[in-house]
Amino acid sequence: MKKSHTLGAIAVLSATLLLSHGNVTPQPVDTKGLAPIGKAWLDANPYVGNAKAIEIGNHAYAENCARCHGLDAVSGGVAPDLRYLDGGTEGDQWFMERIRGGAVRNGNVYMPKFEGIMNQEGMWAIRSYLHSVRVQY
Ligand code: HEC
């Protein structure tokens, strides 16, 4: 009796986790302390190696990305492991394409878009954080 009760609880829990993937509210990022970038979208990360950006990006990642891409950027398997993104400008550009536009296929939102919610400074801060935990391969 006790055992089946536990299994039931696990089933409910995983259903809740699955639902929460489709129901995310992207959060703005407080980027106070970072040099402002201006309106034009940059091709390359202006904050790479910047300790303040890494710290802000770490929090912003935890709030906005971890539920799909995994705690501390270690993927739990639902979305790509972002520690393996290319470390150079190509990786910067791919990162920006995805974070700005999200990932939508056939009307299904696999990842929400963050453009209009998070400013460019916040996006590059997350990229700086991910760069700091990058796995070279
Ligand atoms: C609701 C779940 C979800 C959230 C929240 C989410 N993502 Fe994603 N992300 C995905 C999925 C799923 C994919 C793979 C999309 C595909 O298959 O086209 C993806 C792909 C990506 C990619 C491309 C990875 C690659 O290897 O090609 C990047 C970069 C990325 N996400 C960054 C982020 C960042 C940064 C955040 C937080 C600001 C974020 N994502 C939030 C689900 C999510």
Tab-separated table of N, CA and C and ligand atoms in Angstrom:
chain	number	residue	atom	x	y	z
A	1	MET	N	0.849	-1.207	0.000
A	1	MET	CA	0.000	0.000	0.000
A	1	MET	C	0.878	1.247	0.000
A	2	LYS	N	1.813	1.262	0.926
A	2	LYS	CA	2.687	2.423	1.043
A	2	LYS	C	3.482	2.623	-0.264
A	3	LYS	N	3.930	1.487	-0.814
A	3	LYS	CA	4.757	1.569	-2.016
A	3	LYS	C	3.998	2.186	-3.202
A	4	SER	N	2.769	1.707	-3.439
A	4	SER	CA	2.032	2.228	-4.593
A	4	SER	C	1.704	3.711	-4.386
A	5	HIS	N	1.539	4.079	-3.135
A	5	HIS	CA	1.285	5.479	-2.842
A	5	HIS	C	2.469	6.330	-3.305
A	6	THR	N	3.665	5.862	-2.997
A	6	THR	CA	4.880	6.582	-3.396
A	6	THR	C	4.983	6.665	-4.916
A	7	LEU	N	4.687	5.560	-5.585
A	7	LEU	CA	4.767	5.571	-7.046
A	7	LEU	C	3.788	6.579	-7.630
A	8	GLY	N	2.582	6.622	-7.049
A	8	GLY	CA	1.592	7.599	-7.504
A	8	GLY	C	2.110	9.020	-7.355
A	9	ALA	N	2.749	9.277	-6.238
A	9	ALA	CA	3.278	10.618	-5.992
A	9	ALA	C	4.347	10.958	-7.027
A	10	ILE	N	5.152	9.978	-7.375
A	10	ILE	CA	6.204	10.231	-8.371
A	10	ILE	C	5.580	10.543	-9.730
A	11	ALA	N	4.535	9.791	-10.090
A	11	ALA	CA	3.880	10.041	-11.373
A	11	ALA	C	3.316	11.459	-11.415
A	12	VAL	N	2.688	11.894	-10.342
A	12	VAL	CA	2.119	13.243	-10.301
A	12	VAL	C	3.237	14.270	-10.405
A	13	LEU	N	4.322	14.015	-9.700
A	13	LEU	CA	5.440	14.958	-9.720
A	13	LEU	C	6.007	15.096	-11.128
A	14	SER	N	6.199	13.976	-11.837
A	14	SER	CA	6.789	14.126	-13.169
A	14	SER	C	5.813	14.802	-14.123
A	15	ALA	N	4.505	14.561	-13.947
A	15	ALA	CA	3.535	15.253	-14.797
A	15	ALA	C	3.642	16.757	-14.563
A	16	THR	N	3.802	17.152	-13.297
A	16	THR	CA	3.913	18.578	-12.982
A	16	THR	C	5.161	19.169	-13.617
A	17	LEU	N	6.258	18.444	-13.555
A	17	LEU	CA	7.508	18.945	-14.147
A	17	LEU	C	7.348	19.114	-15.648
A	18	LEU	N	6.711	18.134	-16.305
A	18	LEU	CA	6.514	18.230	-17.749
A	18	LEU	C	5.669	19.442	-18.093
A	19	LEU	N	4.583	19.635	-17.347
A	19	LEU	CA	3.715	20.773	-17.620
A	19	LEU	C	4.473	22.073	-17.453
A	20	SER	N	5.314	22.138	-16.432
A	20	SER	CA	5.983	23.398	-16.158
A	20	SER	C	6.902	23.793	-17.314
A	21	HIS	N	7.297	22.825	-18.142
A	21	HIS	CA	8.127	23.190	-19.290
A	21	HIS	C	7.368	24.025	-20.302
A	22	GLY	N	6.068	23.773	-20.409
A	22	GLY	CA	5.303	24.498	-21.396
A	22	GLY	C	4.760	25.813	-20.860
A	23	ASN	N	5.086	26.137	-19.650
A	23	ASN	CA	4.408	27.226	-18.970
A	23	ASN	C	5.412	28.111	-18.247
A	24	VAL	N	6.377	28.615	-18.999
A	24	VAL	CA	7.432	29.399	-18.356
A	24	VAL	C	7.206	30.885	-18.601
A	25	THR	N	7.467	31.668	-17.603
A	25	THR	CA	7.387	33.112	-17.757
A	25	THR	C	8.796	33.679	-17.698
A	26	PRO	N	9.326	34.105	-18.834
A	26	PRO	CA	10.672	34.677	-18.814
A	26	PRO	C	10.731	35.912	-17.925
A	27	GLN	N	11.816	36.051	-17.220
A	27	GLN	CA	11.984	37.143	-16.258
A	27	GLN	C	13.000	38.169	-16.752
A	28	PRO	N	12.722	39.471	-16.515
A	28	PRO	CA	13.742	40.468	-16.844
A	28	PRO	C	14.976	40.280	-15.955
A	29	VAL	N	16.080	40.848	-16.366
A	29	VAL	CA	17.322	40.688	-15.613
A	29	VAL	C	17.807	42.066	-15.170
A	30	ASP	N	18.161	42.179	-13.901
A	30	ASP	CA	18.719	43.428	-13.396
A	30	ASP	C	20.195	43.489	-13.770
A	31	THR	N	20.526	44.390	-14.689
A	31	THR	CA	21.903	44.423	-15.207
A	31	THR	C	22.673	45.642	-14.691
A	32	LYS	N	22.212	46.193	-13.570
A	32	LYS	CA	22.929	47.309	-12.969
A	32	LYS	C	24.391	46.899	-12.704
A	33	GLY	N	25.325	47.786	-13.023
A	33	GLY	CA	26.728	47.463	-12.774
A	33	GLY	C	27.457	47.025	-14.034
A	34	LEU	N	26.695	46.779	-15.107
A	34	LEU	CA	27.329	46.415	-16.378
A	34	LEU	C	27.365	47.630	-17.305
A	35	ALA	N	28.421	47.762	-18.063
A	35	ALA	CA	28.505	48.849	-19.042
A	35	ALA	C	27.368	48.699	-20.044
A	36	PRO	N	26.572	49.775	-20.258
A	36	PRO	CA	25.460	49.676	-21.212
A	36	PRO	C	25.957	49.447	-22.633
A	37	ILE	N	25.153	48.730	-23.421
A	37	ILE	CA	25.582	48.349	-24.766
A	37	ILE	C	24.975	49.250	-25.836
A	38	GLY	N	23.790	49.752	-25.595
A	38	GLY	CA	23.124	50.529	-26.648
A	38	GLY	C	22.151	49.647	-27.415
A	39	LYS	N	21.586	50.198	-28.475
A	39	LYS	CA	20.468	49.520	-29.133
A	39	LYS	C	20.868	48.471	-30.160
A	40	ALA	N	21.973	48.730	-30.871
A	40	ALA	CA	22.354	47.799	-31.942
A	40	ALA	C	22.757	46.450	-31.358
A	41	TRP	N	22.308	45.380	-32.032
A	41	TRP	CA	22.662	44.043	-31.557
A	41	TRP	C	24.114	43.738	-31.917
A	42	LEU	N	24.880	43.289	-30.938
A	42	LEU	CA	26.290	42.976	-31.176
A	42	LEU	C	26.437	41.535	-31.672
A	43	ASP	N	27.540	41.304	-32.393
A	43	ASP	CA	27.855	39.974	-32.920
A	43	ASP	C	28.676	39.142	-31.942
A	44	ALA	N	29.347	39.843	-31.034
A	44	ALA	CA	30.260	39.133	-30.143
A	44	ALA	C	30.060	39.625	-28.714
A	45	ASN	N	30.301	38.751	-27.769
A	45	ASN	CA	30.092	39.047	-26.356
A	45	ASN	C	31.055	40.134	-25.861
A	46	PRO	N	30.521	41.302	-25.421
A	46	PRO	CA	31.400	42.361	-24.952
A	46	PRO	C	31.885	42.125	-23.514
A	47	TYR	N	31.302	41.159	-22.828
A	47	TYR	CA	31.602	40.973	-21.403
A	47	TYR	C	32.381	39.693	-21.113
A	48	VAL	N	32.888	39.043	-22.111
A	48	VAL	CA	33.522	37.743	-21.848
A	48	VAL	C	34.629	37.889	-20.788
A	49	GLY	N	34.582	37.040	-19.761
A	49	GLY	CA	35.571	37.092	-18.685
A	49	GLY	C	35.277	38.135	-17.608
A	50	ASN	N	34.247	38.959	-17.798
A	50	ASN	CA	33.875	40.015	-16.850
A	50	ASN	C	33.171	39.397	-15.624
A	51	ALA	N	33.800	39.563	-14.438
A	51	ALA	CA	33.314	38.873	-13.234
A	51	ALA	C	31.889	39.292	-12.872
A	52	LYS	N	31.587	40.578	-13.010
A	52	LYS	CA	30.244	41.075	-12.679
A	52	LYS	C	29.200	40.457	-13.628
A	53	ALA	N	29.561	40.398	-14.911
A	53	ALA	CA	28.641	39.821	-15.898
A	53	ALA	C	28.404	38.345	-15.593
A	54	ILE	N	29.441	37.640	-15.203
A	54	ILE	CA	29.310	36.209	-14.899
A	54	ILE	C	28.366	36.009	-13.707
A	55	GLU	N	28.517	36.881	-12.704
A	55	GLU	CA	27.674	36.778	-11.512
A	55	GLU	C	26.198	37.051	-11.869
A	56	ILE	N	25.965	38.125	-12.598
A	56	ILE	CA	24.591	38.462	-13.009
A	56	ILE	C	24.031	37.349	-13.898
A	57	GLY	N	24.860	36.863	-14.808
A	57	GLY	CA	24.427	35.813	-15.725
A	57	GLY	C	24.093	34.517	-15.000
A	58	ASN	N	24.840	34.231	-13.967
A	58	ASN	CA	24.590	33.032	-13.177
A	58	ASN	C	23.172	33.076	-12.575
A	59	HIS	N	22.803	34.212	-11.974
A	59	HIS	CA	21.453	34.359	-11.400
A	59	HIS	C	20.391	34.304	-12.490
A	60	ALA	N	20.651	35.027	-13.572
A	60	ALA	CA	19.661	35.097	-14.657
A	60	ALA	C	19.462	33.720	-15.273
A	61	TYR	N	20.531	32.961	-15.397
A	61	TYR	CA	20.429	31.593	-15.915
A	61	TYR	C	19.552	30.756	-14.987
A	62	ALA	N	19.826	30.847	-13.677
A	62	ALA	CA	19.072	30.041	-12.709
A	62	ALA	C	17.575	30.353	-12.791
A	63	GLU	N	17.231	31.613	-12.979
A	63	GLU	CA	15.825	32.021	-13.029
A	63	GLU	C	15.142	31.653	-14.335
A	64	ASN	N	15.868	31.735	-15.442
A	64	ASN	CA	15.224	31.672	-16.755
A	64	ASN	C	15.515	30.420	-17.570
A	65	CYS	N	16.614	29.781	-17.323
A	65	CYS	CA	17.061	28.722	-18.227
A	65	CYS	C	17.179	27.366	-17.537
A	66	ALA	N	17.468	27.385	-16.221
A	66	ALA	CA	17.809	26.144	-15.524
A	66	ALA	C	16.688	25.112	-15.580
A	67	ARG	N	15.421	25.571	-15.588
A	67	ARG	CA	14.319	24.602	-15.546
A	67	ARG	C	14.329	23.693	-16.771
A	68	CYS	N	14.884	24.155	-17.860
A	68	CYS	CA	14.990	23.299	-19.052
A	68	CYS	C	16.416	22.831	-19.305
A	69	HIS	N	17.376	23.739	-19.134
A	69	HIS	CA	18.754	23.402	-19.497
A	69	HIS	C	19.551	22.847	-18.329
A	70	GLY	N	18.933	22.750	-17.162
A	70	GLY	CA	19.581	22.099	-16.026
A	70	GLY	C	20.219	23.055	-15.040
A	71	LEU	N	20.211	22.670	-13.768
A	71	LEU	CA	20.845	23.455	-12.717
A	71	LEU	C	22.335	23.541	-12.997
A	72	ASP	N	22.911	24.709	-12.763
A	72	ASP	CA	24.346	24.941	-12.992
A	72	ASP	C	24.761	24.569	-14.411
A	73	ALA	N	23.841	24.682	-15.330
A	73	ALA	CA	24.094	24.438	-16.757
A	73	ALA	C	24.399	22.972	-17.076
A	74	VAL	N	24.165	22.075	-16.116
A	74	VAL	CA	24.354	20.655	-16.389
A	74	VAL	C	23.000	20.096	-16.826
A	75	SER	N	22.899	19.773	-18.095
A	75	SER	CA	21.607	19.406	-18.649
A	75	SER	C	21.063	18.131	-18.039
A	76	GLY	N	19.774	18.163	-17.685
A	76	GLY	CA	19.105	16.972	-17.218
A	76	GLY	C	18.532	16.156	-18.365
A	77	GLY	N	18.756	16.580	-19.588
A	77	GLY	CA	18.320	15.791	-20.725
A	77	GLY	C	17.158	16.346	-21.513
A	78	VAL	N	16.400	17.329	-20.995
A	78	VAL	CA	15.266	17.872	-21.752
A	78	VAL	C	15.678	18.874	-22.816
A	79	ALA	N	16.803	19.539	-22.617
A	79	ALA	CA	17.253	20.557	-23.576
A	79	ALA	C	18.776	20.452	-23.660
A	80	PRO	N	19.369	20.969	-24.747
A	80	PRO	CA	20.820	20.808	-24.930
A	80	PRO	C	21.639	21.324	-23.738
A	81	ASP	N	22.751	20.670	-23.498
A	81	ASP	CA	23.691	21.064	-22.440
A	81	ASP	C	24.499	22.251	-22.952
A	82	LEU	N	24.268	23.425	-22.355
A	82	LEU	CA	24.824	24.667	-22.895
A	82	LEU	C	26.301	24.867	-22.543
A	83	ARG	N	26.876	23.942	-21.783
A	83	ARG	CA	28.321	24.038	-21.515
A	83	ARG	C	29.129	23.674	-22.751
A	84	TYR	N	28.446	23.064	-23.733
A	84	TYR	CA	29.163	22.613	-24.923
A	84	TYR	C	29.027	23.568	-26.103
A	85	LEU	N	28.408	24.731	-25.883
A	85	LEU	CA	28.299	25.714	-26.978
A	85	LEU	C	29.698	26.132	-27.428
A	86	ASP	N	29.839	26.401	-28.707
A	86	ASP	CA	31.083	26.923	-29.242
A	86	ASP	C	31.519	28.156	-28.432
A	87	GLY	N	32.805	28.246	-28.103
A	87	GLY	CA	33.279	29.325	-27.246
A	87	GLY	C	33.563	30.637	-27.975
A	88	GLY	N	33.585	30.619	-29.301
A	88	GLY	CA	33.967	31.806	-30.062
A	88	GLY	C	32.774	32.592	-30.580
A	89	THR	N	33.058	33.413	-31.598
A	89	THR	CA	32.027	34.293	-32.136
A	89	THR	C	30.864	33.519	-32.751
A	90	GLU	N	31.171	32.370	-33.352
A	90	GLU	CA	30.072	31.563	-33.906
A	90	GLU	C	29.105	31.137	-32.802
A	91	GLY	N	29.673	30.739	-31.683
A	91	GLY	CA	28.852	30.362	-30.529
A	91	GLY	C	28.066	31.557	-30.014
A	92	ASP	N	28.686	32.732	-30.006
A	92	ASP	CA	27.999	33.957	-29.580
A	92	ASP	C	26.768	34.190	-30.446
A	93	GLN	N	26.952	34.039	-31.757
A	93	GLN	CA	25.863	34.348	-32.677
A	93	GLN	C	24.723	33.332	-32.562
A	94	TRP	N	25.077	32.065	-32.437
A	94	TRP	CA	24.055	31.023	-32.286
A	94	TRP	C	23.298	31.212	-30.981
A	95	PHE	N	24.052	31.538	-29.927
A	95	PHE	CA	23.444	31.813	-28.626
A	95	PHE	C	22.415	32.935	-28.758
A	96	MET	N	22.816	34.053	-29.419
A	96	MET	CA	21.913	35.201	-29.544
A	96	MET	C	20.689	34.858	-30.387
A	97	GLU	N	20.890	34.090	-31.445
A	97	GLU	CA	19.746	33.715	-32.271
A	97	GLU	C	18.706	32.974	-31.430
A	98	ARG	N	19.175	32.029	-30.642
A	98	ARG	CA	18.250	31.229	-29.836
A	98	ARG	C	17.629	32.017	-28.697
A	99	ILE	N	18.433	32.765	-27.957
A	99	ILE	CA	17.865	33.451	-26.795
A	99	ILE	C	16.908	34.549	-27.248
A	100	ARG	N	17.189	35.203	-28.368
A	100	ARG	CA	16.284	36.258	-28.842
A	100	ARG	C	14.992	35.668	-29.394
A	101	GLY	N	15.114	34.624	-30.170
A	101	GLY	CA	13.946	34.116	-30.887
A	101	GLY	C	13.316	32.876	-30.301
A	102	GLY	N	14.013	32.217	-29.387
A	102	GLY	CA	13.515	30.961	-28.853
A	102	GLY	C	13.597	29.854	-29.887
A	103	ALA	N	12.893	28.766	-29.632
A	103	ALA	CA	12.860	27.652	-30.578
A	103	ALA	C	11.405	27.234	-30.755
A	104	VAL	N	10.860	27.525	-31.916
A	104	VAL	CA	9.461	27.216	-32.216
A	104	VAL	C	9.414	26.405	-33.503
A	105	ARG	N	8.809	25.240	-33.451
A	105	ARG	CA	8.648	24.419	-34.665
A	105	ARG	C	7.215	23.920	-34.753
A	106	ASN	N	6.607	24.077	-35.910
A	106	ASN	CA	5.222	23.646	-36.120
A	106	ASN	C	4.291	24.157	-35.026
A	107	GLY	N	4.528	25.386	-34.624
A	107	GLY	CA	3.659	25.979	-33.613
A	107	GLY	C	3.939	25.527	-32.184
A	108	ASN	N	4.893	24.616	-32.004
A	108	ASN	CA	5.235	24.187	-30.647
A	108	ASN	C	6.401	25.012	-30.118
A	109	VAL	N	6.224	25.562	-28.932
A	109	VAL	CA	7.289	26.358	-28.329
A	109	VAL	C	8.184	25.439	-27.502
A	110	TYR	N	9.350	25.125	-28.063
A	110	TYR	CA	10.307	24.299	-27.311
A	110	TYR	C	11.070	25.171	-26.326
A	111	MET	N	11.281	26.392	-26.738
A	111	MET	CA	11.962	27.359	-25.872
A	111	MET	C	11.344	28.725	-26.130
A	112	PRO	N	10.996	29.469	-25.065
A	112	PRO	CA	10.380	30.784	-25.279
A	112	PRO	C	11.395	31.793	-25.790
A	113	LYS	N	10.925	32.852	-26.453
A	113	LYS	CA	11.843	33.917	-26.855
A	113	LYS	C	12.029	34.896	-25.711
A	114	PHE	N	13.231	35.436	-25.616
A	114	PHE	CA	13.524	36.360	-24.521
A	114	PHE	C	13.667	37.795	-25.006
A	115	GLU	N	13.662	38.005	-26.328
A	115	GLU	CA	13.728	39.376	-26.831
A	115	GLU	C	12.470	40.115	-26.403
A	116	GLY	N	12.653	41.364	-25.903
A	116	GLY	CA	11.506	42.136	-25.444
A	116	GLY	C	11.258	41.963	-23.953
A	117	ILE	N	11.907	40.981	-23.343
A	117	ILE	CA	11.731	40.728	-21.914
A	117	ILE	C	13.024	41.024	-21.178
A	118	MET	N	14.097	40.505	-21.769
A	118	MET	CA	15.420	40.650	-21.171
A	118	MET	C	16.186	41.601	-22.085
A	119	ASN	N	16.984	42.506	-21.520
A	119	ASN	CA	17.743	43.393	-22.402
A	119	ASN	C	19.002	42.687	-22.920
A	120	GLN	N	19.654	43.335	-23.875
A	120	GLN	CA	20.834	42.720	-24.487
A	120	GLN	C	21.947	42.482	-23.454
A	121	GLU	N	22.066	43.422	-22.509
A	121	GLU	CA	23.075	43.270	-21.451
A	121	GLU	C	22.839	41.961	-20.679
A	122	GLY	N	21.576	41.680	-20.353
A	122	GLY	CA	21.240	40.460	-19.614
A	122	GLY	C	21.563	39.207	-20.413
A	123	MET	N	21.313	39.272	-21.717
A	123	MET	CA	21.597	38.112	-22.572
A	123	MET	C	23.093	37.817	-22.617
A	124	TRP	N	23.884	38.869	-22.804
A	124	TRP	CA	25.339	38.645	-22.870
A	124	TRP	C	25.886	38.241	-21.502
A	125	ALA	N	25.229	38.687	-20.431
A	125	ALA	CA	25.665	38.262	-19.095
A	125	ALA	C	25.490	36.745	-18.963
A	126	ILE	N	24.375	36.222	-19.464
A	126	ILE	CA	24.151	34.765	-19.409
A	126	ILE	C	25.194	34.050	-20.270
A	127	ARG	N	25.451	34.612	-21.425
A	127	ARG	CA	26.479	34.019	-22.294
A	127	ARG	C	27.842	34.013	-21.569
A	128	SER	N	28.141	35.075	-20.836
A	128	SER	CA	29.412	35.147	-20.104
A	128	SER	C	29.470	34.070	-19.031
A	129	TYR	N	28.342	33.884	-18.336
A	129	TYR	CA	28.285	32.819	-17.329
A	129	TYR	C	28.513	31.463	-17.984
A	130	LEU	N	27.796	31.202	-19.085
A	130	LEU	CA	27.927	29.901	-19.756
A	130	LEU	C	29.355	29.701	-20.255
A	131	HIS	N	29.962	30.781	-20.724
A	131	HIS	CA	31.343	30.696	-21.190
A	131	HIS	C	32.266	30.292	-20.040
A	132	SER	N	31.957	30.784	-18.832
A	132	SER	CA	32.823	30.508	-17.679
A	132	SER	C	32.714	29.055	-17.208
A	133	VAL	N	31.648	28.365	-17.580
A	133	VAL	CA	31.500	26.956	-17.170
A	133	VAL	C	31.619	26.025	-18.391
A	134	ARG	N	32.146	26.571	-19.468
A	134	ARG	CA	32.206	25.842	-20.731
A	134	ARG	C	33.078	24.593	-20.623
A	135	VAL	N	32.656	23.552	-21.303
A	135	VAL	CA	33.441	22.325	-21.389
A	135	VAL	C	34.093	22.304	-22.759
A	136	GLN	N	35.404	22.198	-22.809
A	136	GLN	CA	36.109	22.147	-24.101
A	136	GLN	C	36.148	20.711	-24.571
A	137	TYR	N	35.913	20.539	-25.836
A	137	TYR	CA	35.930	19.175	-26.358
A	137	TYR	C	36.584	19.148	-27.720
B	1	HEC	C1	10.964	25.775	-21.801
B	1	HEC	C2	12.291	25.197	-21.859
B	1	HEC	C3	13.454	26.115	-22.176
B	1	HEC	C4	13.824	27.289	-21.552
B	1	HEC	C5	13.133	27.988	-20.380
B	1	HEC	C6	15.036	27.713	-22.190
B	1	HEC	N1	15.371	26.847	-23.208
B	1	HEC	FE1	16.951	26.999	-24.476
B	1	HEC	N2	16.335	25.371	-25.487
B	1	HEC	C7	15.287	24.572	-25.134
B	1	HEC	C8	15.157	23.480	-26.088
B	1	HEC	C9	14.127	22.362	-26.039
B	1	HEC	C10	16.181	23.655	-27.040
B	1	HEC	C11	16.435	22.808	-28.289
B	1	HEC	C12	15.622	23.442	-29.385
B	1	HEC	C13	15.605	22.668	-30.658
B	1	HEC	O1	15.660	21.436	-30.617
B	1	HEC	O2	15.522	23.335	-31.711
B	1	HEC	C14	16.911	24.851	-26.627
B	1	HEC	C15	18.017	25.344	-27.298
B	1	HEC	C16	18.820	26.370	-26.825
B	1	HEC	C17	20.060	26.794	-27.435
B	1	HEC	C18	20.745	26.158	-28.641
B	1	HEC	C19	21.588	25.005	-28.085
B	1	HEC	C20	22.296	24.170	-29.095
B	1	HEC	O3	23.109	23.311	-28.679
B	1	HEC	O4	22.044	24.309	-30.288
B	1	HEC	C21	20.537	27.830	-26.678
B	1	HEC	C22	21.820	28.614	-26.898
B	1	HEC	C23	19.593	28.044	-25.601
B	1	HEC	N3	18.566	27.151	-25.726
B	1	HEC	C24	19.740	28.985	-24.618
B	1	HEC	C25	18.816	29.225	-23.604
B	1	HEC	C26	18.971	30.247	-22.594
B	1	HEC	C27	20.185	31.133	-22.452
B	1	HEC	C28	17.845	30.216	-21.822
B	1	HEC	C29	17.484	31.117	-20.680
B	1	HEC	C30	17.549	32.538	-20.928
B	1	HEC	C31	16.987	29.169	-22.340
B	1	HEC	N4	17.609	28.587	-23.409
B	1	HEC	C32	15.746	28.832	-21.826
B	1	HEC	C33	14.440	24.743	-24.071
B	1	HEC	C34	14.440	25.858	-23.208
